[in-house]
Short mmCIF file of C-alpha atoms in Angstrom, two decimals:
data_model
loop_
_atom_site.label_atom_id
_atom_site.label_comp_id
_atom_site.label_asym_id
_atom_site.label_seq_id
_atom_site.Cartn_x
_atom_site.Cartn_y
_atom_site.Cartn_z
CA UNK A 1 -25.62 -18.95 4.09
CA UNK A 2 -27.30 -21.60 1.81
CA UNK A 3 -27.50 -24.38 4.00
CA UNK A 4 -28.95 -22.01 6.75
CA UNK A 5 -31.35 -19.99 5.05
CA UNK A 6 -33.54 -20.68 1.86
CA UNK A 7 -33.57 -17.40 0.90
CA UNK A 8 -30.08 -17.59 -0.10
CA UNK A 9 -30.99 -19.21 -3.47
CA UNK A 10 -34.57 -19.53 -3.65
CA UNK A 11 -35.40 -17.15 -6.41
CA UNK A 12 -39.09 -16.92 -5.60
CA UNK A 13 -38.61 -15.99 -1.89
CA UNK A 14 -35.31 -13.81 -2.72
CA UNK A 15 -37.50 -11.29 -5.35
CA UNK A 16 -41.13 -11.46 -3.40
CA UNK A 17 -42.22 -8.35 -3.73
CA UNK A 18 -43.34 -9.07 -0.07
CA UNK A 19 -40.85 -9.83 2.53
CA UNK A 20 -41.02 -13.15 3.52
CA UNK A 21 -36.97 -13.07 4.42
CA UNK A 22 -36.49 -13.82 8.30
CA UNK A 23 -34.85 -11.28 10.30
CA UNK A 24 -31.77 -13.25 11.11
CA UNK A 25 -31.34 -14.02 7.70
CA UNK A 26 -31.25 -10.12 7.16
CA UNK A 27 -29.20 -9.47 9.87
CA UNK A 28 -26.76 -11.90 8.91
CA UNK A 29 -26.58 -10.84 5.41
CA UNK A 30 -25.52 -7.36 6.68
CA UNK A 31 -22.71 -8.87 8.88
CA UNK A 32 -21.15 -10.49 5.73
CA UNK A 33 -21.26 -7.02 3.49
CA UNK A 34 -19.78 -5.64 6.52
CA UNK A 35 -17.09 -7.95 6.50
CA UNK A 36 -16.45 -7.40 2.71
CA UNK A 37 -16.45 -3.72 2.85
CA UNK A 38 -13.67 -3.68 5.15
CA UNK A 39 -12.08 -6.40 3.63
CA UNK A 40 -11.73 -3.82 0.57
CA UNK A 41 -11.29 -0.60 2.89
CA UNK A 42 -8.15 -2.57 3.78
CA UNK A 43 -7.61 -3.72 0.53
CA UNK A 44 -7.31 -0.17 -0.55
CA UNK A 45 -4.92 1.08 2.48
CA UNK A 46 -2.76 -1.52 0.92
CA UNK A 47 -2.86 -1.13 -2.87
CA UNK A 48 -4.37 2.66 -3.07
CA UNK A 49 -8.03 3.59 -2.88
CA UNK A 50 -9.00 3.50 -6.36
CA UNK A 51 -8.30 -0.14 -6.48
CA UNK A 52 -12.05 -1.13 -5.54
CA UNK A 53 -13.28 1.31 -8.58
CA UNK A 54 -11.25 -0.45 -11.02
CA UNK A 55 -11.83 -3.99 -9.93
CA UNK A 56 -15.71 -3.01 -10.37
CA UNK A 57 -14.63 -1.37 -13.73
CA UNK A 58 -12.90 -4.35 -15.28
CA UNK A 59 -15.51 -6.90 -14.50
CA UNK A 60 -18.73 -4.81 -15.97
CA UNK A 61 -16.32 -3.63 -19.19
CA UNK A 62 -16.01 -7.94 -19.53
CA UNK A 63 -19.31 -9.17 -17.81
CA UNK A 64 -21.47 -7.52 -20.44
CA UNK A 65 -19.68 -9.64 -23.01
CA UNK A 66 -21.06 -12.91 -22.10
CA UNK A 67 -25.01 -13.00 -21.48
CA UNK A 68 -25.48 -13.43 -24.74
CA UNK A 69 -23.47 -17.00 -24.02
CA UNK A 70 -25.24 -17.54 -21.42
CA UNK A 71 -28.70 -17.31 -23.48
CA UNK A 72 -27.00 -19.94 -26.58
CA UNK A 73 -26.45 -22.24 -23.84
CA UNK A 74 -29.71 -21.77 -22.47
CA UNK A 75 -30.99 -22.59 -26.28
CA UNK A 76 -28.63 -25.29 -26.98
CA UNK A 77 -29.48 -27.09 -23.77
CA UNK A 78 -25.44 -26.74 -22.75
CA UNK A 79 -26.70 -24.11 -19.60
CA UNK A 80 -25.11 -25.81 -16.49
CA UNK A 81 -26.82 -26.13 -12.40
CA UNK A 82 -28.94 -23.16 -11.62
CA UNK A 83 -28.77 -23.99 -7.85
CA UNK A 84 -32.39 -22.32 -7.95
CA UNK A 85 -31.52 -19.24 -9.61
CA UNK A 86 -33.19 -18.03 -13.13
CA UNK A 87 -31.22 -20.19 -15.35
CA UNK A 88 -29.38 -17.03 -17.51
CA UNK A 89 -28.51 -15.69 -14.22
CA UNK A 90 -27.03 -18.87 -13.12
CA UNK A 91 -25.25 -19.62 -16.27
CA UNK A 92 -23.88 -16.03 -16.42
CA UNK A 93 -22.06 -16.36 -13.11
CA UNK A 94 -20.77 -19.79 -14.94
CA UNK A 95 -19.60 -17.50 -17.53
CA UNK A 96 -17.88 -15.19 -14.86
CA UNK A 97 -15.82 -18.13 -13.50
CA UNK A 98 -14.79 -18.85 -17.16
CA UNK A 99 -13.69 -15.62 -18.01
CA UNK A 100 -12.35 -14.38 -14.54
CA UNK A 101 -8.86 -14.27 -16.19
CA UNK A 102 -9.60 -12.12 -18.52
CA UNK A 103 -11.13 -9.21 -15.25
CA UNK A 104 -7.46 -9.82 -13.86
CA UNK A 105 -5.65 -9.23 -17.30
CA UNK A 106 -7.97 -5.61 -17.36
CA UNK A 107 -6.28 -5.08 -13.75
CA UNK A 108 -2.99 -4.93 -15.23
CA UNK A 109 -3.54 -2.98 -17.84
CA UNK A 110 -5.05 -0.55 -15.13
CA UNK A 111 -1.88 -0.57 -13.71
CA UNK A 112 -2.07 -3.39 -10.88
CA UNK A 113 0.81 -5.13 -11.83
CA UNK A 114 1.90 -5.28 -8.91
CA UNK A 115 -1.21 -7.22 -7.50
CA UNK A 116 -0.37 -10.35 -6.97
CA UNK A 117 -2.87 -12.13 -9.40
CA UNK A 118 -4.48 -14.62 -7.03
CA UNK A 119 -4.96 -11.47 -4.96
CA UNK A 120 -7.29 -9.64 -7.57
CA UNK A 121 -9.09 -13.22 -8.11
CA UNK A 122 -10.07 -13.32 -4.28
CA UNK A 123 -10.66 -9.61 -4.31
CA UNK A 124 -13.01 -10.40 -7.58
CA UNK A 125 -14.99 -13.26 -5.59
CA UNK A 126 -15.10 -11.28 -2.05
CA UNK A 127 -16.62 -8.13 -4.75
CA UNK A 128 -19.43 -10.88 -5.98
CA UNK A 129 -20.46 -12.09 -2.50
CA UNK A 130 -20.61 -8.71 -1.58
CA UNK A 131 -23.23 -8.07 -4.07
CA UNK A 132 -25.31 -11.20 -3.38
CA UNK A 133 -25.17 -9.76 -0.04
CA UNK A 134 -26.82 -6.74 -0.73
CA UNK A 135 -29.12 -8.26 -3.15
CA UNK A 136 -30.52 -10.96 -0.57
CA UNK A 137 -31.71 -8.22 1.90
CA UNK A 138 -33.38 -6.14 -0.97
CA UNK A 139 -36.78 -6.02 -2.90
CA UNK A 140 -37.93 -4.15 -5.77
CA UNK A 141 -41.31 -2.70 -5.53
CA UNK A 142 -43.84 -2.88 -7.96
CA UNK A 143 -44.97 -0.20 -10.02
CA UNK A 144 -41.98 2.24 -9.06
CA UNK A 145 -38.71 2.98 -11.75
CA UNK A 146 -36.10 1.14 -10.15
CA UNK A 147 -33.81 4.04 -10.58
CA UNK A 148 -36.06 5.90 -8.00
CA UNK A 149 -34.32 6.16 -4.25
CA UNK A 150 -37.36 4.51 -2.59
CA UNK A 151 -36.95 1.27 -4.54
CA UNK A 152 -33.02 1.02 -3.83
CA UNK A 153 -33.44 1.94 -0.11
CA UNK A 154 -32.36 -1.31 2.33
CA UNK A 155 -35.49 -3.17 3.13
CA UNK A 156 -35.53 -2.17 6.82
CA UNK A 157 -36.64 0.98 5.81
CA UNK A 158 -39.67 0.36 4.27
CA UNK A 159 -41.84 0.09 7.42
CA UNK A 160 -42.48 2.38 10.18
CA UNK A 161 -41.99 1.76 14.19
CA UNK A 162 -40.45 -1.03 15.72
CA UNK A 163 -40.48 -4.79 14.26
CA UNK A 164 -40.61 -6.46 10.72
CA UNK A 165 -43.45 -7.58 8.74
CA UNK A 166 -43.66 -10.74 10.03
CA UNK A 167 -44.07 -9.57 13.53
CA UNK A 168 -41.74 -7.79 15.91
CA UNK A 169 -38.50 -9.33 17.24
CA UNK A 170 -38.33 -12.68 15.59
CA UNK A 171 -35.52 -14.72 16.86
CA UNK A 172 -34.67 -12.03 19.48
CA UNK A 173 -33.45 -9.16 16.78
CA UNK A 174 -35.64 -6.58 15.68
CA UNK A 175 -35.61 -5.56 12.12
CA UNK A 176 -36.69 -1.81 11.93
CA UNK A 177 -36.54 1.02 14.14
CA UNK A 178 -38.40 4.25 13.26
CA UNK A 179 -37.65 4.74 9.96
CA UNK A 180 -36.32 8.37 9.99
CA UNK A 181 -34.38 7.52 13.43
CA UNK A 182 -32.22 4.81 11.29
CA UNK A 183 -31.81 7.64 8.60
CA UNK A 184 -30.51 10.22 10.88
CA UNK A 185 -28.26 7.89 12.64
CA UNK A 186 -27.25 5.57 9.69
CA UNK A 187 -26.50 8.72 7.24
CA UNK A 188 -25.12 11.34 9.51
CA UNK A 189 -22.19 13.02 8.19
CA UNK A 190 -20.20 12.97 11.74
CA UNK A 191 -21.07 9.46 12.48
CA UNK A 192 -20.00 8.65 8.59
CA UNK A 193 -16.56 10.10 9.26
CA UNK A 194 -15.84 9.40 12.74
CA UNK A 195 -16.05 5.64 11.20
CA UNK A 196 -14.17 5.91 8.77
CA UNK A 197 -11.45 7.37 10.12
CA UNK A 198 -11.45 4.56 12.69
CA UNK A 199 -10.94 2.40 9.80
CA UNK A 200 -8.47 4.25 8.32
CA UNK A 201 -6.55 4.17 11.38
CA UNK A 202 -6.85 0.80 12.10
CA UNK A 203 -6.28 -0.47 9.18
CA UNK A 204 -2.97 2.14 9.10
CA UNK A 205 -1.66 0.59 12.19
CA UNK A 206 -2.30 -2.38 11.39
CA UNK A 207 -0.36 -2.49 7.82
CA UNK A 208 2.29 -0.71 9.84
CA UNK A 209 2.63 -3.66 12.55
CA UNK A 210 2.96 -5.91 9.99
CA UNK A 211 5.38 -3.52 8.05
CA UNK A 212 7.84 -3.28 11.15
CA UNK A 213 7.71 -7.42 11.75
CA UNK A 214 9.24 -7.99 8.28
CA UNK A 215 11.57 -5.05 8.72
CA UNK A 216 12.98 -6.09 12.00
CA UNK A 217 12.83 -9.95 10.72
CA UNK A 218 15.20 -8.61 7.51
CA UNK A 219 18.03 -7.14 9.40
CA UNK A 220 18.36 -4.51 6.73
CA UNK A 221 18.83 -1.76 9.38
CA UNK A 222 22.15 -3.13 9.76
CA UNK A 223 23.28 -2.59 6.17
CA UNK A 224 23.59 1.57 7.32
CA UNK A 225 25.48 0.35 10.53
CA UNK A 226 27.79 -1.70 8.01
CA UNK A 227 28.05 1.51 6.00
CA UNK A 228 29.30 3.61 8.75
CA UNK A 229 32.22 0.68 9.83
CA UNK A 230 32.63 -0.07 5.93
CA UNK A 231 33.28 3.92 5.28
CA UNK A 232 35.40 4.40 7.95
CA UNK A 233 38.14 1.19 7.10
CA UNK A 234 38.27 2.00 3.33
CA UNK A 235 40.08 5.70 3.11
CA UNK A 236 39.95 5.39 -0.73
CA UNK A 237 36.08 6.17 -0.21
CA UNK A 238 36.83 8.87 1.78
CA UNK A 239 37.82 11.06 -1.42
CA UNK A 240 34.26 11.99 -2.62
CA UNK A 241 33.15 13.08 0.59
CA UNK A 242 36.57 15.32 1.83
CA UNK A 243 35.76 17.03 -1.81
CA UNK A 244 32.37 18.50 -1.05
CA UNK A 245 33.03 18.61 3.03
CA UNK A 246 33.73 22.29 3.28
CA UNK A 247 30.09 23.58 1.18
CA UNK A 248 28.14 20.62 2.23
CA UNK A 249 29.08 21.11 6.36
CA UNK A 250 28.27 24.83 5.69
CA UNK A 251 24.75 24.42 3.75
CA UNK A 252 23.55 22.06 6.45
CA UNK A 253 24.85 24.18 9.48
CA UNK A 254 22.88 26.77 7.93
CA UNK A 255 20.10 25.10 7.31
CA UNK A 256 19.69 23.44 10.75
CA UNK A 257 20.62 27.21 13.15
CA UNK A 258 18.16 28.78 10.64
CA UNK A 259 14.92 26.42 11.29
CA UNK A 260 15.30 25.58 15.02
CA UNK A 261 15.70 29.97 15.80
CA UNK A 262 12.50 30.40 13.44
CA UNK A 263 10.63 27.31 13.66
CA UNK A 264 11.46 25.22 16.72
CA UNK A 265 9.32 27.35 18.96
CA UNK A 266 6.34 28.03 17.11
CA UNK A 267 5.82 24.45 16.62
CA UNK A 268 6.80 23.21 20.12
CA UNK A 269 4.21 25.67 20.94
CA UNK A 270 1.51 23.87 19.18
CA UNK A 271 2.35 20.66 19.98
CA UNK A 272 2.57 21.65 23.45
CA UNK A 273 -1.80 21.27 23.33
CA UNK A 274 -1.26 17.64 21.78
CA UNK A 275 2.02 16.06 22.90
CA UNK A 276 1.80 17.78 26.63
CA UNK A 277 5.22 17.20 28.59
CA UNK A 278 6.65 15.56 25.27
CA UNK A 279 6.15 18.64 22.52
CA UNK A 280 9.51 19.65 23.05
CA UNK A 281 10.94 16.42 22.08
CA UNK A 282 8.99 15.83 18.85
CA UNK A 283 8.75 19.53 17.82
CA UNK A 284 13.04 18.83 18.22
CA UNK A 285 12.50 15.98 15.74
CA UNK A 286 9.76 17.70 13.72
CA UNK A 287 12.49 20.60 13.43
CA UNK A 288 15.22 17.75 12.87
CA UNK A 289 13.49 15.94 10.13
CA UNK A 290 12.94 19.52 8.12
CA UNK A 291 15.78 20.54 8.17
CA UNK A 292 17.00 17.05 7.25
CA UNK A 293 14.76 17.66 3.91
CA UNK A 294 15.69 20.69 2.96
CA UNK A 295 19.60 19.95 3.13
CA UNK A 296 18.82 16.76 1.12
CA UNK A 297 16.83 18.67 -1.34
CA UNK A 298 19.55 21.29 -1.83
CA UNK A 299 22.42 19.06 -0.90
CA UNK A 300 21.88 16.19 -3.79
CA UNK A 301 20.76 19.17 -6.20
CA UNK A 302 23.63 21.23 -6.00
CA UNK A 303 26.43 19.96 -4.26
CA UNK A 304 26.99 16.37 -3.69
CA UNK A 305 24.89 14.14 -6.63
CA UNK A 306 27.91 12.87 -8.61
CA UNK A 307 30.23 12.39 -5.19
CA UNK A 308 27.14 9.94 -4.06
CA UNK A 309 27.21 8.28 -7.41
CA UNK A 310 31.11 7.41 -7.55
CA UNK A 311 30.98 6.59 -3.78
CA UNK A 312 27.95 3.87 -4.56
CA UNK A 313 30.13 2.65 -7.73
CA UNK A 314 33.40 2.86 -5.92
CA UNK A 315 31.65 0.45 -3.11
CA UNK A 316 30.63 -2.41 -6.09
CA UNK A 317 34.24 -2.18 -7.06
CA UNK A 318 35.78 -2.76 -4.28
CA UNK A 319 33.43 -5.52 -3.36
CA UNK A 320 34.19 -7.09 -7.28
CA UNK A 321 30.97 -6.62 -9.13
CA UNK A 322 32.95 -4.60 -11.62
CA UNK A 323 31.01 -6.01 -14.67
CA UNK A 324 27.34 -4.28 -12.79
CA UNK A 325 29.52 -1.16 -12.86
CA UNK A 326 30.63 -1.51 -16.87
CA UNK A 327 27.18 -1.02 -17.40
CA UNK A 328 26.65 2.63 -16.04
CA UNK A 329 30.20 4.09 -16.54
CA UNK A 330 33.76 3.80 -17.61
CA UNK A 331 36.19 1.57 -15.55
CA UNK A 332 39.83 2.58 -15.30
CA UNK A 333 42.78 0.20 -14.29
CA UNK A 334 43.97 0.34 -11.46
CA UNK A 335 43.42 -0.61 -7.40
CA UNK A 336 41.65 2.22 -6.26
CA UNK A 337 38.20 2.30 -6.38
CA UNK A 338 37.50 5.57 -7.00
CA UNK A 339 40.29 6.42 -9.32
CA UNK A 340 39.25 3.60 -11.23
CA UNK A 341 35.96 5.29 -11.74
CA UNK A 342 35.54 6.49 -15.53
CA UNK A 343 32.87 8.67 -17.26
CA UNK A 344 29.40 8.38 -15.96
CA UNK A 345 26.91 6.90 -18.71
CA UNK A 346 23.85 8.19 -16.84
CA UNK A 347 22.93 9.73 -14.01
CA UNK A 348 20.34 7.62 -11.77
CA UNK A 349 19.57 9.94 -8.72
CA UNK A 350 16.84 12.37 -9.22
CA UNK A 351 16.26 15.39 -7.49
CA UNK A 352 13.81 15.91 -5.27
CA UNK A 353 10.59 15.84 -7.07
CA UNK A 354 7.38 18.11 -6.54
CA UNK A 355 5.50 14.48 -5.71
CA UNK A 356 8.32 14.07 -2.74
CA UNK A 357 7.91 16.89 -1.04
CA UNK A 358 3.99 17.02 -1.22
CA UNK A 359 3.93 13.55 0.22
CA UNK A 360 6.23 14.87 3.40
CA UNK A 361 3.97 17.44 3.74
CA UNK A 362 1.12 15.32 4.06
CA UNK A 363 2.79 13.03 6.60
CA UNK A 364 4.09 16.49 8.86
CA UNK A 365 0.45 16.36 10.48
CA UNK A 366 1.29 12.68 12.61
CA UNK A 367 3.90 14.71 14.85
CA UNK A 368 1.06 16.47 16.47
CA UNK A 369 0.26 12.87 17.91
CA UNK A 370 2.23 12.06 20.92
CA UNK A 371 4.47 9.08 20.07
CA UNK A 372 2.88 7.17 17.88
CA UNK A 373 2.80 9.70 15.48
CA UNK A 374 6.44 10.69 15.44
CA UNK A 375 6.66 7.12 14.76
CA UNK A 376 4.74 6.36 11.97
CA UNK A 377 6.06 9.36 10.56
CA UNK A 378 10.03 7.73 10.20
CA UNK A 379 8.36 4.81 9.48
CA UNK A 380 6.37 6.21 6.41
CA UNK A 381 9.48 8.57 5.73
CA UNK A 382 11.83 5.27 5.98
CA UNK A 383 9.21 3.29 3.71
CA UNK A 384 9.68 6.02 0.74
CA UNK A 385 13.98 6.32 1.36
CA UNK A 386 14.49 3.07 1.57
CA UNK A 387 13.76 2.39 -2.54
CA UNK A 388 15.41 5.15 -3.23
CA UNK A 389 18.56 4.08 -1.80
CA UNK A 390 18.73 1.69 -4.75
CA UNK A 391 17.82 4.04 -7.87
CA UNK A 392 21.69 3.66 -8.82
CA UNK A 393 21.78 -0.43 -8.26
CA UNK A 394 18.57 -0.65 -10.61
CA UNK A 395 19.75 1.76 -13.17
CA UNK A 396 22.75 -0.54 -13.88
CA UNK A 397 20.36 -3.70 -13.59
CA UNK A 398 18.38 -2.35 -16.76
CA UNK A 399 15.20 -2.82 -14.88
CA UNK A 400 12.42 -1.38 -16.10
CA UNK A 401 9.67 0.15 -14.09
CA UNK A 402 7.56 -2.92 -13.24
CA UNK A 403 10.75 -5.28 -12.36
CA UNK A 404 12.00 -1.88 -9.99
CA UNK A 405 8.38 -2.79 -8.29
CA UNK A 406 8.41 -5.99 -8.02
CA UNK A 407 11.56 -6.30 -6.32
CA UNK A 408 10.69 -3.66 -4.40
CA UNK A 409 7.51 -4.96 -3.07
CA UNK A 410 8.78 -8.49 -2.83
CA UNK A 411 11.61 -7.08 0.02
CA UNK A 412 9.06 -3.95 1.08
CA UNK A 413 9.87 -5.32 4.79
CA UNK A 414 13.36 -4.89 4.27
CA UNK A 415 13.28 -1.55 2.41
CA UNK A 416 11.59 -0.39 4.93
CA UNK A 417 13.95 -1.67 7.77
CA UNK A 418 17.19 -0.19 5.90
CA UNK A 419 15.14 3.54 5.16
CA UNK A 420 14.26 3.66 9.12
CA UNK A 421 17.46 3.57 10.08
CA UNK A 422 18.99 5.82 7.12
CA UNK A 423 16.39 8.67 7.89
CA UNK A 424 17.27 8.47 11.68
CA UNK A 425 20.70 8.84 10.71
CA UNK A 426 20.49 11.52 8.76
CA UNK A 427 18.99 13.42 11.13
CA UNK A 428 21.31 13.95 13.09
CA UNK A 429 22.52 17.86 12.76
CA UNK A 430 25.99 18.67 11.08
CA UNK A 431 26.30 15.00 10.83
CA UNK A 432 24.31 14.44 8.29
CA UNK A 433 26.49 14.80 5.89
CA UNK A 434 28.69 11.55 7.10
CA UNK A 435 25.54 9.56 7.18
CA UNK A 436 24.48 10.66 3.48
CA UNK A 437 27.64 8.55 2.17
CA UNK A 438 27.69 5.89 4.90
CA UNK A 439 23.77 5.14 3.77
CA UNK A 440 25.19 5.35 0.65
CA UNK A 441 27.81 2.73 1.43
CA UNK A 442 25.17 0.58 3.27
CA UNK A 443 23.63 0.67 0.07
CA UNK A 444 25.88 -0.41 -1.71
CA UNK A 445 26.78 -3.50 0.23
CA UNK A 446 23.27 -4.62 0.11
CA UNK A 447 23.31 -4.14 -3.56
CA UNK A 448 26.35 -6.35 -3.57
CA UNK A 449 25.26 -8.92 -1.48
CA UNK A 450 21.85 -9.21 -3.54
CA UNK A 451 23.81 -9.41 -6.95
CA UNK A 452 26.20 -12.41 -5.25
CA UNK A 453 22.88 -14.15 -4.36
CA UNK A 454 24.40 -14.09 -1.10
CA UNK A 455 20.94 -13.27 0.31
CA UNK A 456 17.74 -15.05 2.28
CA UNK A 457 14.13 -14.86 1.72
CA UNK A 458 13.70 -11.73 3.19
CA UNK A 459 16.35 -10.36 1.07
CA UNK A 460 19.38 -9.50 3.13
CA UNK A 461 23.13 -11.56 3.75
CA UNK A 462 22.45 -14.27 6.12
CA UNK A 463 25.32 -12.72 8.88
CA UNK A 464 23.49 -9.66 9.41
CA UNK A 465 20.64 -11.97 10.91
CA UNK A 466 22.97 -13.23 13.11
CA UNK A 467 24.23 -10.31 13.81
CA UNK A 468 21.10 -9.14 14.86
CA UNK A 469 19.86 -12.36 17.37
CA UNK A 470 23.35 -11.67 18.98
CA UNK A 471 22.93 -8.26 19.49
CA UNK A 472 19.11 -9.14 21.16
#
């Protein structure tokens, strides 16, 4: 922009109070906030939407600290190159660079730590630009407050028909259109929305592309397979499982007869206007995936919490990380894993939490979208379970809430994987039940393999990549 267009830093031509700025220049100025704004739209997909509020907050609470430096520089003849700005303006964004650290620090005390920090400093720069953009294709008019709408309105709007001050169509573009025309079309609450739920959604799918790459790249949806084969050749970890078979096969029997007679049709029926030939299907794994829910919520409440705990222990036993174990329980001699398993210390798994089940709710909606939707809704479900999976392996870490998310977010591809293929597993009727404790075992083995160091970048054992290019 400044070696194409003099209005980029001329300070004279920038403020005129007539507009002298060429409409290219305009137009291209517009392209770049364009660009910015969805740089932050995705930005805020990524990180959560209030992320762009408190980026803006933490730079005004520090930028207000620092004109005054600018102006004793200015007076002690220390002010740096004004590149053609006024020279307080110029040394204040000096000052900004300085102190950009200190924006960044306010970030994490806003709870971004888990913003990579040369994230927020790009974030902070692509935030500036966007402002120069919108300053560049503005004027103030004289004589008017500028807290008035008419002197913050975009420049294009203060002229009426077709063409700029300077004549109509320079370059080929043409500047204005009548002026009530762009307001209608520009500021139309169906337009505004249809928009930005295209960006949503793109930005959605997007994230969630990228998501599966690094989950199929990690392997991790082997660790439940490994569970299932790692369950089934160790009988000593059959124990907590036999003990709660009888009321646990009941509960989810129940559970599962009860919502496919009263719900299965109803919402076949409604996805029958969205999902066509396929609404039986996904209403079947609509119905699935509740009833799925409501066994876990009632399941880990009431019945099986402490059998999923000493099967997860029993697991890091048998696999010789018996000092991880000392630090949540009790260890017993002995050669069985589970009989060596002493008093708990704490319990790590929490029940299903009011949070939890608002958030499933929210994602029901995508199984009205044929496919895809079904989709992104194990893949959403799959990104929550997967963390959870390891609440007991970060309890006896000592990890406080910060290293939890790190960790997390450093292997989010991988979580991710191992959660898909746990919630598909689990919803499988009666069967559930197995899967619960083989997830659990999968668990378990990852846990072990990560506290061996017997993992790679993307945080999983090297064989279960090779397991996985042999079984492609």
């Amino acid at each position: 922009m400044k070696s194409k267009y003099p209005e980029w830093e001329d300070e004279v031509l920038a403020n005129s109070q007539v507009n002298n700025r060429s409409a290219r220049f305009l137009h291209d100025c517009k392209v770049a906030w364009n660009g910015c704004t969805e740089y932050f739209a995705t930005l805020n997909l990524e990180y959560g939407q209030n992320f762009y509020g408190d980026l803006m907050a933490a730079h005004l609470k520090n930028a207000v600290n620092w004109w005054h430096q600018a102006w004793n520089h200015m007076r002690e003849g220390t002010a740096r190159d004004n590149y053609g700005l006024r020279n307080y303006i110029a040394e204040g964004m000096h000052l900004y660079w300085d102190y950009l650290d200190l924006v960044v620090d306010e970030m994490g005390k806003r709870g971004w730590m888990k913003v990579p920090r040369e994230k927020i400093r790009e974030a902070w720069m692509m935030m500036i630009f966007r402002g120069f953009c919108w300053w560049r294709s503005h004027w103030m008019m004289e004589g008017q407050d500028m807290c008035e709408a008419q002197a913050r309105l975009p420049s294009q709007y203060y002229a009426e028909g077709r063409g700029t001050r300077n004549g109509d169509g320079e370059d080929g573009f043409v500047l204005v259109e009548d002026s009530k025309a762009v307001m209608d079309r520009c500021y139309s609450a169906p337009t505004i929305m249809a928009e930005r739920v295209k960006e949503v959604a793109v930005g959605e799918v997007d994230r969630i592309k990228h998501l599966t790459t690094d989950a199929a790249r990690s392997a991790a949806y082997l660790y439940p397979i490994r569970g299932i084969a790692y369950f089934l050749s160790h009988k000593a970890l059959w124990k907590p499982l036999t003990s709660k078979l009888a009321p646990t096969m009941s509960l989810g029997l129940g559970i599962t007869t009860f919502m496919f007679v009263f719900t299965y049709l109803p919402q076949a029926a409604v996805m029958a206007f969205t999902n066509g030939p396929l609404a039986a299907i996904s209403a079947g794994l609509l119905v699935l995936s509740e009833s799925s829910t409501l066994f876990t919520l009632l399941s880990k409440t009431f019945l099986i919490d402490d059998a999923l705990i000493d099967t997860f222990d029993g697991v890091l036993l048998s696999k010789n990380t018996t000092d991880l174990v000392s630090e949540g329980r009790q260890i017993k001699s002995g050669n069985d894993p589970i009989a060596k398993l002493g008093k708990l210390a704490k319990k790590p798994f929490q029940n299903f939490t009011p949070t939890a089940i608002i958030r499933y709710l929210m994602y029901l909606p995508l199984n009205f979208i044929p496919v895809v939707g079904t989709v992104m809704f194990v893949l959403l479900q799959g990104k929550r379970s997967g963390p959870v999976a390891h609440t007991r392996y970060f309890q006896l870490k000592r990890w406080n809430k910060e290293q939890q998310e790190k960790h997390i977010e450093q292997y989010r591809g991988a979580y991710t994987g191992f959660g898909v293929a746990a919630v598909l597993l689990e919803l499988v009727p009666l069967a559930s039940i197995f899967f619960a404790f083989t997830n659990t075992v999968g668990a378990a083995l990852w846990a072990a393999d990560i506290e061996k160091e017997h993992i790679t970048k993307e945080g999983t054992a090297p064989r279960l990549r090779e397991q996985a290019k042999k079984a492609e």
